[in-house]
Coordinates of C-alpha atoms in Angstrom, one line a residue:
M180 CA -26.4 0.0 0.0
D181 CA -27.7 0.8 -3.5
A182 CA -31.3 0.4 -2.3
L183 CA -30.8 3.5 -0.1
F184 CA -29.7 5.7 -3.1
E185 CA -31.9 4.3 -6.0
P186 CA -35.1 6.2 -5.0
L187 CA -33.3 9.5 -4.8
A188 CA -31.5 8.9 -8.0
S189 CA -34.7 8.1 -9.8
A190 CA -36.4 11.3 -8.4
L191 CA -33.5 13.5 -9.5
G192 CA -32.9 11.8 -12.8
A193 CA -29.3 11.1 -11.9
S194 CA -27.3 7.9 -11.8
V195 CA -27.0 6.0 -8.6
D196 CA -23.2 6.4 -8.8
Q197 CA -23.4 10.1 -8.8
I198 CA -25.9 10.2 -5.9
K199 CA -23.5 8.0 -3.9
L200 CA -20.6 10.3 -4.7
I201 CA -22.5 13.3 -3.5
F202 CA -23.4 11.3 -0.3
C203 CA -19.7 10.6 0.3
L204 CA -18.8 14.3 -0.1
L205 CA -21.6 15.3 2.4
V206 CA -20.9 12.5 5.0
A207 CA -17.3 13.8 5.1
Y208 CA -18.6 16.7 7.1
P209 CA -19.6 14.8 10.3
L210 CA -16.5 12.6 9.8
G211 CA -14.4 15.8 9.8
S212 CA -15.8 16.7 13.2
L213 CA -14.9 13.2 14.4
F214 CA -11.4 13.4 13.0
V215 CA -10.5 16.5 15.1
R216 CA -11.7 14.6 18.2
V217 CA -9.0 12.0 17.7
P218 CA -6.1 13.4 19.9
S219 CA -3.2 14.8 17.8
S220 CA -0.9 13.2 20.3
K221 CA -2.0 9.9 18.7
P222 CA -1.2 10.4 15.0
A223 CA -1.5 6.7 14.3
L224 CA -5.2 6.8 15.1
R225 CA -5.7 9.7 12.8
H226 CA -3.9 7.8 10.0
L227 CA -6.1 4.8 10.7
F228 CA -9.2 7.0 10.6
N229 CA -8.4 8.1 7.1
V230 CA -7.7 4.6 5.9
S231 CA -11.0 3.3 7.5
V232 CA -13.1 6.0 5.9
A233 CA -11.5 5.2 2.5
V234 CA -12.4 1.5 2.9
A235 CA -16.0 2.5 3.7
F236 CA -16.2 4.7 0.7
F237 CA -14.8 2.2 -1.8
F238 CA -16.4 -1.0 -0.5
P239 CA -20.0 -0.8 1.0
I240 CA -20.9 2.6 -0.6
L241 CA -19.3 3.0 -4.0
R242 CA -18.7 -0.7 -4.5
I243 CA -15.6 -0.2 -6.6
Y244 CA -13.4 -2.8 -5.1
S245 CA -10.8 -3.1 -7.8
A246 CA -10.3 0.6 -7.7
F247 CA -9.2 0.5 -4.1
F248 CA -6.7 -2.2 -4.8
Q249 CA -5.4 -0.4 -7.8
L250 CA -4.8 2.8 -5.8
L251 CA -3.2 0.7 -3.1
A252 CA -0.8 -0.8 -5.6
S253 CA 0.3 2.7 -6.8
I254 CA 0.7 3.8 -3.2
L255 CA 2.9 0.8 -2.2
A256 CA 5.0 1.1 -5.3
T257 CA 5.6 4.7 -4.6
Y258 CA 6.4 4.2 -1.0
F259 CA 9.1 1.5 -1.6
I260 CA 10.6 3.1 -4.7
A261 CA 11.0 6.4 -2.9
K262 CA 12.4 4.7 0.2
Y263 CA 15.1 2.5 -1.4
D264 CA 15.9 4.3 -4.7
K265 CA 18.4 7.0 -3.7
S266 CA 19.3 8.1 -7.2
K267 CA 18.3 11.4 -8.8
Q268 CA 16.0 9.5 -11.2
M269 CA 13.8 8.3 -8.3
P270 CA 11.1 10.9 -8.7
W271 CA 10.9 10.3 -12.4
R272 CA 10.6 6.5 -11.9
V273 CA 7.7 7.2 -9.5
F274 CA 6.2 9.6 -12.0
F275 CA 6.2 7.2 -14.9
V276 CA 4.8 4.3 -12.8
V277 CA 1.8 6.2 -11.4
M278 CA 1.2 8.3 -14.5
G279 CA 1.5 5.2 -16.7
H280 CA -1.0 3.4 -14.5
L281 CA -3.4 6.3 -14.8
T282 CA -3.1 6.6 -18.5
I283 CA -3.8 2.9 -19.0
N284 CA -7.0 3.3 -17.0
H285 CA -8.0 6.4 -19.1
V286 CA -7.6 4.2 -22.2
I287 CA -9.7 1.4 -20.7
R288 CA -12.4 3.9 -19.7
A289 CA -12.5 5.3 -23.3
F290 CA -12.4 1.8 -24.8
N291 CA -15.4 0.8 -22.6
N292 CA -17.2 4.0 -23.5
Q293 CA -17.9 4.8 -19.9
S294 CA -19.6 8.1 -19.3
Y295 CA -18.7 10.5 -16.6
E296 CA -21.8 9.4 -14.7
T297 CA -19.9 6.3 -13.9
V298 CA -17.7 6.5 -10.7
E299 CA -14.6 4.4 -11.3
V300 CA -10.9 4.4 -10.6
T301 CA -9.7 7.3 -12.8
G302 CA -11.3 10.0 -10.6
P303 CA -9.6 9.3 -7.3
Q304 CA -6.5 8.1 -9.2
M305 CA -6.0 11.5 -10.8
V306 CA -5.9 13.0 -7.3
L307 CA -3.6 10.3 -6.0
T308 CA -1.2 10.8 -9.0
M309 CA -0.6 14.3 -7.8
K310 CA 0.0 13.2 -4.2
L311 CA 2.4 10.5 -5.0
T312 CA 4.5 12.3 -7.5
T313 CA 4.7 15.4 -5.2
F314 CA 5.8 13.1 -2.4
A315 CA 8.5 11.6 -4.5
W316 CA 9.9 15.0 -5.3
N317 CA 9.6 16.1 -1.6
V318 CA 11.7 13.0 -0.6
H319 CA 14.2 13.8 -3.4
D320 CA 14.5 17.4 -2.1
G321 CA 15.0 16.2 1.4
R322 CA 18.2 14.4 0.3
L323 CA 19.7 17.6 -1.1
P324 CA 21.3 20.6 0.7
A325 CA 18.7 23.1 1.6
S326 CA 20.8 25.8 0.0
S327 CA 20.2 24.3 -3.4
L328 CA 16.4 24.5 -3.1
D329 CA 13.9 27.3 -3.7
A330 CA 11.4 28.4 -1.0
W331 CA 8.6 25.9 -1.9
Q332 CA 11.0 23.0 -2.1
S333 CA 12.7 23.9 1.2
A334 CA 9.3 24.2 3.0
K335 CA 8.0 20.9 1.6
R336 CA 11.1 18.7 1.7
I337 CA 10.9 15.4 3.6
T338 CA 14.1 14.6 5.7
T339 CA 12.6 11.8 7.8
Y340 CA 11.0 9.0 5.9
P341 CA 7.5 8.3 7.2
S342 CA 6.1 5.1 8.4
L343 CA 3.9 3.1 6.0
L344 CA 0.8 3.8 8.1
A345 CA 1.5 7.6 7.9
F346 CA 1.9 7.3 4.2
L347 CA -1.3 5.4 3.8
G348 CA -3.1 8.0 6.0
Y349 CA -1.8 10.7 3.7
S350 CA -2.7 8.9 0.5
F351 CA -6.3 8.2 1.7
Y352 CA -7.0 11.5 3.4
F353 CA -10.8 11.3 3.1
P354 CA -12.1 14.8 2.3
G355 CA -10.1 15.0 -0.9
L356 CA -9.9 11.3 -1.7
L357 CA -12.5 11.1 -4.4
V358 CA -12.5 14.5 -6.2
G359 CA -9.6 16.4 -4.7
P360 CA -8.0 18.8 -4.3
Y361 CA -4.8 17.2 -3.2
L362 CA -2.5 18.2 -0.4
D363 CA 1.3 17.6 0.0
F364 CA 2.8 15.5 2.8
A365 CA 4.1 18.5 4.8
E366 CA 0.5 19.9 4.9
Y367 CA -0.8 16.5 6.0
T368 CA 1.8 16.1 8.7
E369 CA 0.9 19.6 10.1
L370 CA -2.8 18.7 10.0
V371 CA -2.3 15.4 11.9
N372 CA 0.0 16.9 14.5
E373 CA -1.9 20.2 14.6
S374 CA 1.6 21.9 14.7
V375 CA 0.3 25.1 13.1
F376 CA -2.1 25.7 16.0
K377 CA 0.6 25.0 18.6
Q378 CA 2.8 27.9 17.5
P379 CA 3.0 30.6 20.1
D380 CA 1.8 33.4 17.9
V381 CA -1.3 31.4 17.0
K382 CA -2.0 30.2 20.5
S383 CA -1.7 33.8 21.9
K384 CA -4.5 35.0 19.6
H385 CA -7.3 32.7 20.7
N386 CA -8.5 30.9 23.8
S387 CA -5.6 28.8 25.0
G388 CA -8.0 26.2 26.2
R389 CA -8.9 25.4 22.6
M390 CA -6.3 24.0 20.2
L391 CA -8.2 24.9 17.1
P392 CA -9.0 28.6 16.5
P393 CA -12.7 29.5 16.4
G394 CA -14.7 30.0 13.2
R395 CA -13.7 26.6 11.7
K396 CA -17.3 25.2 11.8
R397 CA -18.8 28.4 10.5
A398 CA -16.4 28.6 7.6
A399 CA -16.9 24.9 6.8
Y400 CA -20.7 24.9 6.8
M401 CA -20.8 28.1 4.8
R402 CA -18.9 26.2 2.1
M403 CA -21.3 23.3 2.4
V404 CA -24.3 25.7 1.9
M405 CA -22.6 27.4 -1.1
G406 CA -21.7 24.0 -2.6
L407 CA -25.3 22.8 -2.4
A408 CA -26.5 26.0 -3.9
Y409 CA -24.2 25.6 -6.9
L410 CA -25.3 22.0 -7.2
G411 CA -28.9 23.0 -7.0
A412 CA -28.4 25.6 -9.7
F413 CA -27.0 23.0 -12.0
V414 CA -29.7 20.4 -11.2
V415 CA -32.5 22.9 -11.9
L416 CA -31.1 24.7 -14.9
G417 CA -28.2 22.7 -16.2
G418 CA -30.3 20.2 -18.0
S419 CA -31.3 22.6 -20.7
W420 CA -28.7 25.4 -20.3
N421 CA -25.5 23.7 -21.3
Y422 CA -23.0 23.6 -24.1
T423 CA -24.8 20.8 -25.9
A424 CA -27.8 23.1 -26.5
A425 CA -25.6 25.0 -28.9
L426 CA -25.4 21.9 -31.1
K427 CA -29.2 21.8 -31.7
P428 CA -30.6 23.0 -35.1
D429 CA -32.7 25.8 -33.6
F430 CA -29.6 27.4 -32.0
A431 CA -28.0 27.7 -35.5
Q432 CA -31.1 29.4 -36.8
M433 CA -30.7 32.4 -34.5
S434 CA -28.9 35.6 -35.4
F435 CA -25.2 35.6 -34.5
L436 CA -25.6 38.2 -31.8
R437 CA -28.3 36.1 -30.1
R438 CA -26.2 33.0 -30.4
F439 CA -23.2 34.7 -28.9
L440 CA -25.1 36.2 -26.0
L441 CA -27.1 33.0 -25.2
F442 CA -23.9 30.9 -25.4
Q443 CA -22.3 33.0 -22.6
T444 CA -25.1 31.9 -20.2
Y445 CA -24.2 28.2 -20.6
G446 CA -20.7 28.5 -19.2
P447 CA -21.5 29.5 -15.6
L448 CA -24.1 26.8 -15.3
E449 CA -21.8 24.2 -16.6
R450 CA -19.1 25.3 -14.2
S451 CA -21.5 25.3 -11.3
K452 CA -20.8 21.5 -10.9
Y453 CA -17.2 22.2 -10.4
Y454 CA -17.9 25.0 -8.0
A455 CA -20.2 22.6 -6.1
I456 CA -17.8 19.7 -5.6
W457 CA -14.7 21.9 -4.9
T458 CA -16.6 24.0 -2.4
L459 CA -18.0 20.9 -0.7
T460 CA -14.6 19.3 -0.4
E461 CA -13.1 22.5 0.9
G462 CA -15.7 22.7 3.7
A463 CA -15.0 19.1 4.8
S464 CA -11.3 19.7 4.7
I465 CA -11.7 22.8 6.9
L466 CA -13.6 20.7 9.5
T467 CA -10.5 18.4 9.8
G468 CA -8.4 21.5 10.5
L469 CA -6.9 22.0 7.0
G470 CA -6.8 25.4 5.4
F471 CA -6.0 27.7 8.3
T472 CA -4.0 30.7 7.0
G473 CA -3.6 32.9 10.1
F474 CA -5.5 35.9 11.4
H475 CA -6.9 38.8 9.5
A476 CA -4.6 41.9 9.9
Q477 CA -7.5 44.2 10.8
T478 CA -10.2 42.1 12.4
H479 CA -7.8 39.5 13.9
Q480 CA -10.4 36.8 13.0
P481 CA -9.1 33.4 12.0
Q482 CA -8.9 32.8 8.2
W483 CA -9.7 29.4 6.6
T484 CA -8.9 29.9 3.0
G485 CA -5.9 27.6 2.5
A486 CA -8.0 24.6 1.3
A487 CA -9.7 26.6 -1.5
N488 CA -9.4 25.3 -5.1
V489 CA -11.4 27.9 -6.8
I490 CA -12.4 31.6 -6.4
V491 CA -15.8 31.9 -8.2
S492 CA -16.1 35.6 -8.4
R493 CA -12.7 36.0 -10.1
I494 CA -13.7 33.4 -12.6
E495 CA -17.1 34.7 -13.6
L496 CA -16.1 38.4 -13.4
P497 CA -12.4 38.5 -14.0
S498 CA -10.5 41.7 -14.5
N499 CA -8.4 39.9 -17.2
F500 CA -7.7 36.4 -18.4
K501 CA -4.7 36.0 -16.1
V502 CA -6.8 36.7 -13.0
L503 CA -9.3 34.1 -14.3
L504 CA -6.6 31.5 -14.7
D505 CA -5.1 32.3 -11.3
S506 CA -8.5 31.5 -9.7
W507 CA -9.4 28.2 -11.4
N508 CA -8.4 24.7 -10.0
M509 CA -5.5 26.3 -8.1
K510 CA -4.1 23.2 -6.4
T511 CA -3.6 21.2 -9.6
N512 CA -1.5 24.0 -11.0
V513 CA 0.8 23.9 -8.0
W514 CA 1.5 20.3 -8.9
L515 CA 2.1 21.1 -12.6
R516 CA 4.4 23.9 -11.6
E517 CA 6.4 22.2 -8.9
C518 CA 6.5 18.6 -10.2
V519 CA 6.8 19.1 -13.9
Y520 CA 7.6 22.6 -15.1
K521 CA 10.4 23.4 -12.6
R522 CA 11.8 19.8 -12.7
V523 CA 12.3 19.7 -16.5
A524 CA 13.7 23.2 -16.7
V525 CA 17.5 23.6 -16.6
K526 CA 18.7 25.6 -13.6
G527 CA 20.1 29.0 -14.5
K528 CA 18.5 29.0 -18.0
K529 CA 15.2 30.5 -19.1
P530 CA 12.7 27.7 -19.7
G531 CA 12.0 27.3 -23.4
N532 CA 9.5 25.6 -25.7
R533 CA 10.7 22.1 -24.7
V534 CA 9.7 22.7 -21.0
T535 CA 6.4 24.1 -22.0
A536 CA 5.6 21.2 -24.3
I537 CA 6.5 18.6 -21.7
T538 CA 4.3 20.3 -19.1
F539 CA 1.5 20.6 -21.6
F540 CA 1.5 16.9 -22.5
T541 CA 1.8 15.9 -18.9
S542 CA -1.4 17.8 -18.2
A543 CA -3.0 16.3 -21.3
F544 CA -2.3 12.7 -20.3
W545 CA -3.3 13.4 -16.7
H546 CA -6.8 14.4 -17.9
G547 CA -7.3 11.7 -20.5
I548 CA -7.3 11.0 -24.2
A549 CA -10.4 12.7 -25.6
A550 CA -9.8 14.9 -28.6
G551 CA -11.8 17.8 -27.1
Y552 CA -9.2 18.1 -24.3
Y553 CA -6.4 18.8 -26.8
L554 CA -8.4 21.3 -28.7
T555 CA -8.9 23.2 -25.4
F556 CA -5.2 22.9 -24.5
F557 CA -4.1 24.1 -27.9
T558 CA -6.4 27.1 -27.9
G559 CA -5.6 27.8 -24.3
A560 CA -1.9 28.1 -25.2
L561 CA -2.7 30.6 -27.9
I562 CA -4.9 32.6 -25.4
T563 CA -2.1 32.8 -22.8
S564 CA 0.4 34.1 -25.3
S565 CA -2.1 36.7 -26.6
A566 CA -3.2 37.7 -23.1
R567 CA 0.4 38.1 -21.9
L568 CA 1.2 40.3 -24.9
A569 CA -1.9 42.4 -24.3
R570 CA -1.0 42.8 -20.6
Q571 CA 2.6 43.8 -21.4
S572 CA 1.8 46.0 -24.4
L573 CA -1.6 47.6 -23.8
R574 CA -2.2 47.7 -20.1
P575 CA 0.6 50.1 -19.3
L576 CA -0.9 52.7 -21.7
F577 CA -3.8 53.1 -19.2
L578 CA -1.7 53.4 -16.0
S579 CA -0.4 56.5 -14.4
P580 CA 1.4 58.7 -15.4
S581 CA -0.1 58.1 -18.9
P582 CA -2.6 60.7 -20.0
Y583 CA -5.0 57.8 -20.8
A584 CA -5.1 56.6 -17.2
S585 CA -8.6 57.9 -16.8
Y586 CA -9.7 55.4 -19.4
K587 CA -8.5 52.4 -17.4
P588 CA -12.1 51.5 -16.1
I589 CA -13.1 51.1 -19.8
Y590 CA -10.0 49.0 -20.5
D591 CA -10.8 46.8 -17.5
F592 CA -14.5 46.4 -18.5
L593 CA -13.6 45.3 -22.0
A594 CA -10.9 42.9 -20.6
T595 CA -13.6 41.4 -18.4
L596 CA -16.1 40.9 -21.2
T597 CA -13.4 39.4 -23.5
S598 CA -12.1 37.0 -20.8
I599 CA -15.6 35.7 -20.1
A600 CA -16.4 35.2 -23.8
I601 CA -13.0 33.5 -24.5
L602 CA -13.3 31.2 -21.4
N603 CA -16.7 29.9 -22.5
Y604 CA -15.5 29.4 -26.1
T605 CA -12.3 27.6 -25.0
A606 CA -14.0 25.4 -22.4
A607 CA -16.6 24.0 -24.7
P608 CA -14.5 21.3 -26.5
F609 CA -13.3 20.0 -23.1
I610 CA -16.9 19.5 -22.1
L611 CA -18.1 18.1 -25.4
S612 CA -15.1 15.8 -25.7
T613 CA -15.4 14.7 -29.3
W614 CA -13.7 16.3 -32.2
S615 CA -16.8 16.4 -34.4
D616 CA -19.0 18.1 -31.8
S617 CA -16.2 20.6 -31.0
I618 CA -15.7 21.6 -34.6
K619 CA -19.5 21.8 -35.1
L620 CA -19.7 24.2 -32.1
Y621 CA -16.8 26.3 -33.4
K622 CA -18.6 26.7 -36.7
V623 CA -21.9 27.7 -35.2
L624 CA -20.2 30.3 -33.1
G625 CA -18.4 31.7 -36.2
W626 CA -15.0 30.7 -34.8
Y627 CA -15.1 34.0 -32.8
G628 CA -12.6 32.8 -30.2
H629 CA -9.9 31.9 -32.7
I630 CA -10.5 35.1 -34.7
V631 CA -10.0 37.2 -31.6
V632 CA -7.0 35.2 -30.3
V633 CA -5.2 34.5 -33.5
G634 CA -6.0 37.9 -34.9
S635 CA -4.5 39.6 -31.9
L636 CA -1.3 37.5 -32.1
V637 CA -0.9 38.4 -35.8
L638 CA -1.3 42.1 -34.9
F639 CA 1.1 42.0 -32.0
Y640 CA 3.8 40.1 -34.0
A641 CA 3.2 42.2 -37.1
G642 CA 4.3 45.4 -35.4
G643 CA 1.8 45.8 -32.5
V644 CA 4.3 45.1 -29.8
R645 CA 6.8 47.6 -31.3
W646 CA 4.2 50.2 -31.6
A647 CA 3.0 49.7 -28.0
R648 CA 6.5 49.9 -26.7
G649 CA 7.1 53.2 -28.6
M650 CA 3.9 54.6 -27.1
Q651 CA 4.9 53.5 -23.6
R652 CA 8.2 55.2 -24.1
R653 CA 6.6 58.4 -25.3
L654 CA 4.1 58.4 -22.4
G655 CA 6.8 57.6 -19.8
V656 CA 5.4 54.3 -18.7
L657 CA 7.8 51.9 -20.3
Q658 CA 9.5 49.6 -17.8
E659 CA 12.9 48.5 -18.9
K660 CA 14.1 44.9 -18.6
G661 CA 14.6 43.9 -15.0
E662 CA 12.7 46.9 -13.7
K663 CA 9.6 46.3 -11.6
G664 CA 6.9 48.9 -11.4
K665 CA 3.3 49.7 -11.8
G666 CA 2.1 48.7 -15.2
G667 CA 5.3 47.1 -16.3
K668 CA 5.6 44.2 -14.0
E669 CA 4.6 40.9 -15.5
N670 CA 4.4 38.2 -13.0
A671 CA 7.5 36.1 -13.4
S672 CA 5.7 32.8 -13.1
A673 CA 3.0 34.0 -15.5
S674 CA 5.5 35.0 -18.1
A675 CA 7.6 31.8 -17.7
S676 CA 4.7 29.6 -16.9
A677 CA 1.4 30.1 -18.5
S678 CA -0.8 27.1 -18.1
A679 CA 0.3 23.8 -19.4
S680 CA -3.1 22.5 -19.2
G681 CA -4.7 25.0 -21.4
A682 CA -2.6 28.0 -21.5
G683 CA 1.0 27.0 -21.9
T684 CA 2.7 26.3 -18.6
P685 CA 1.5 26.5 -15.0
V686 CA 1.2 29.7 -13.1
E687 CA 1.6 29.9 -9.3
E688 CA -1.3 28.2 -7.5
K689 CA -3.5 28.1 -10.5
N690 CA -4.6 25.7 -13.1
M691 CA -5.6 26.8 -16.5
V692 CA -7.5 23.7 -17.4
V693 CA -11.3 23.7 -17.8
P694 CA -11.8 20.0 -17.0
P695 CA -14.5 17.8 -18.6
L696 CA -18.0 18.2 -17.2
D697 CA -20.3 15.3 -16.8
K698 CA -24.0 15.4 -16.3
L699 CA -23.9 15.9 -12.5
V700 CA -20.6 15.4 -10.8
P701 CA -17.3 15.9 -12.7
P702 CA -14.1 14.1 -12.2
P703 CA -11.6 15.3 -9.6
S704 CA -9.5 18.4 -9.5

């Protein structure tokens, strides 16, 4: 089928692999409409539908035959380990098998010097790794008393072991197969059985003659249009407006202010590829029925936001760095939080540096072995610590009843500008990949990100926190330990879990990683 894609690839200046990948993302839309026409009363047919589409993607279209069989090997290994190993170590055995397999392929890819224009096994394998390890923990939780589990674990636990066909259908769920985001087995089961739409409170709010609430197609194709717009922006402008432009000699000859301002324009265009693929896959997922989150409280219109992996407006115009992190690659962070951070933490004890380090390295190995990734992770960890201290120490000074509350818009404006500048600075090494290019970029930017972040940490730990708490006490806005209130509440999961993939440890439904960006289509979420 390459002959169908070569002319388009030549016209756009992209690789054939990447054109084929975009084709798969777009063809998932009509396939999603076909999927919902398979009766939910026949779940086996829906499982077979997913497997059949996966075979079509990997064989005649992408032509990565070995990748399919490698994924199948991890799937079968997970299925039988989780089924027959009843010990407490079962999820970890699955984790080390599938993560080890992924890491080996990352090393092979690096050894072969394959660019991100090449579509091969590691992309879909990253998504599958999240699925399989989550499944193992869900099975483990299903063997424990419900009273010993938290809310997420109770909702996702698997008490009846699925058939092999159902597991294959879950593993090869086609809208998120190649680039994610992933879904857990409970979500997949609800999707196949359409159990959410059969609930009385849902059926009563829309035409009982239709199983799926209205608005699904409109929501899905709006995502497709948005995704294509993001992709178009990158194709038209991304070739010259990108982070590598900052490495050119003429960039270094500019004044620092001009360098700083110009550099900020590169980030949104680099990220537009991610917005494109995640929005495209979200739309295709919605067409299959995934992502329904109920009805709007005022308008009573169906909401289809549950398959989202990114909130663009909150990333490009964040009120603070925490909001930015909360809105980026959200599904991956659920995996980090639920399958790593919580699992290595000792129950009843506050997670310490060991838990943070383990989660950090898990995220690092999941992404790959390039030096630029680790520079981003390390800087991100410092950013999270600094941002959390700023939120705890400075933000309450601008909240009621403080006499400085009228200045909060200025505080928010400065927080937004700082978050944008720090994001672009931190993301660059992940995109450039190599140590030499990353350090060269830091130098040409005057190390401004490290100066701001490390400098703020020094100030906070050298007495800034003590001064801020004293000011809060005098202004009457100090929240004592254990107290929850306006200005004093720091999200518990944010405090205990800043991103492992770039900012410490994971925060609820958010990933702090800025993944590597290739020339047209990036690797999966």
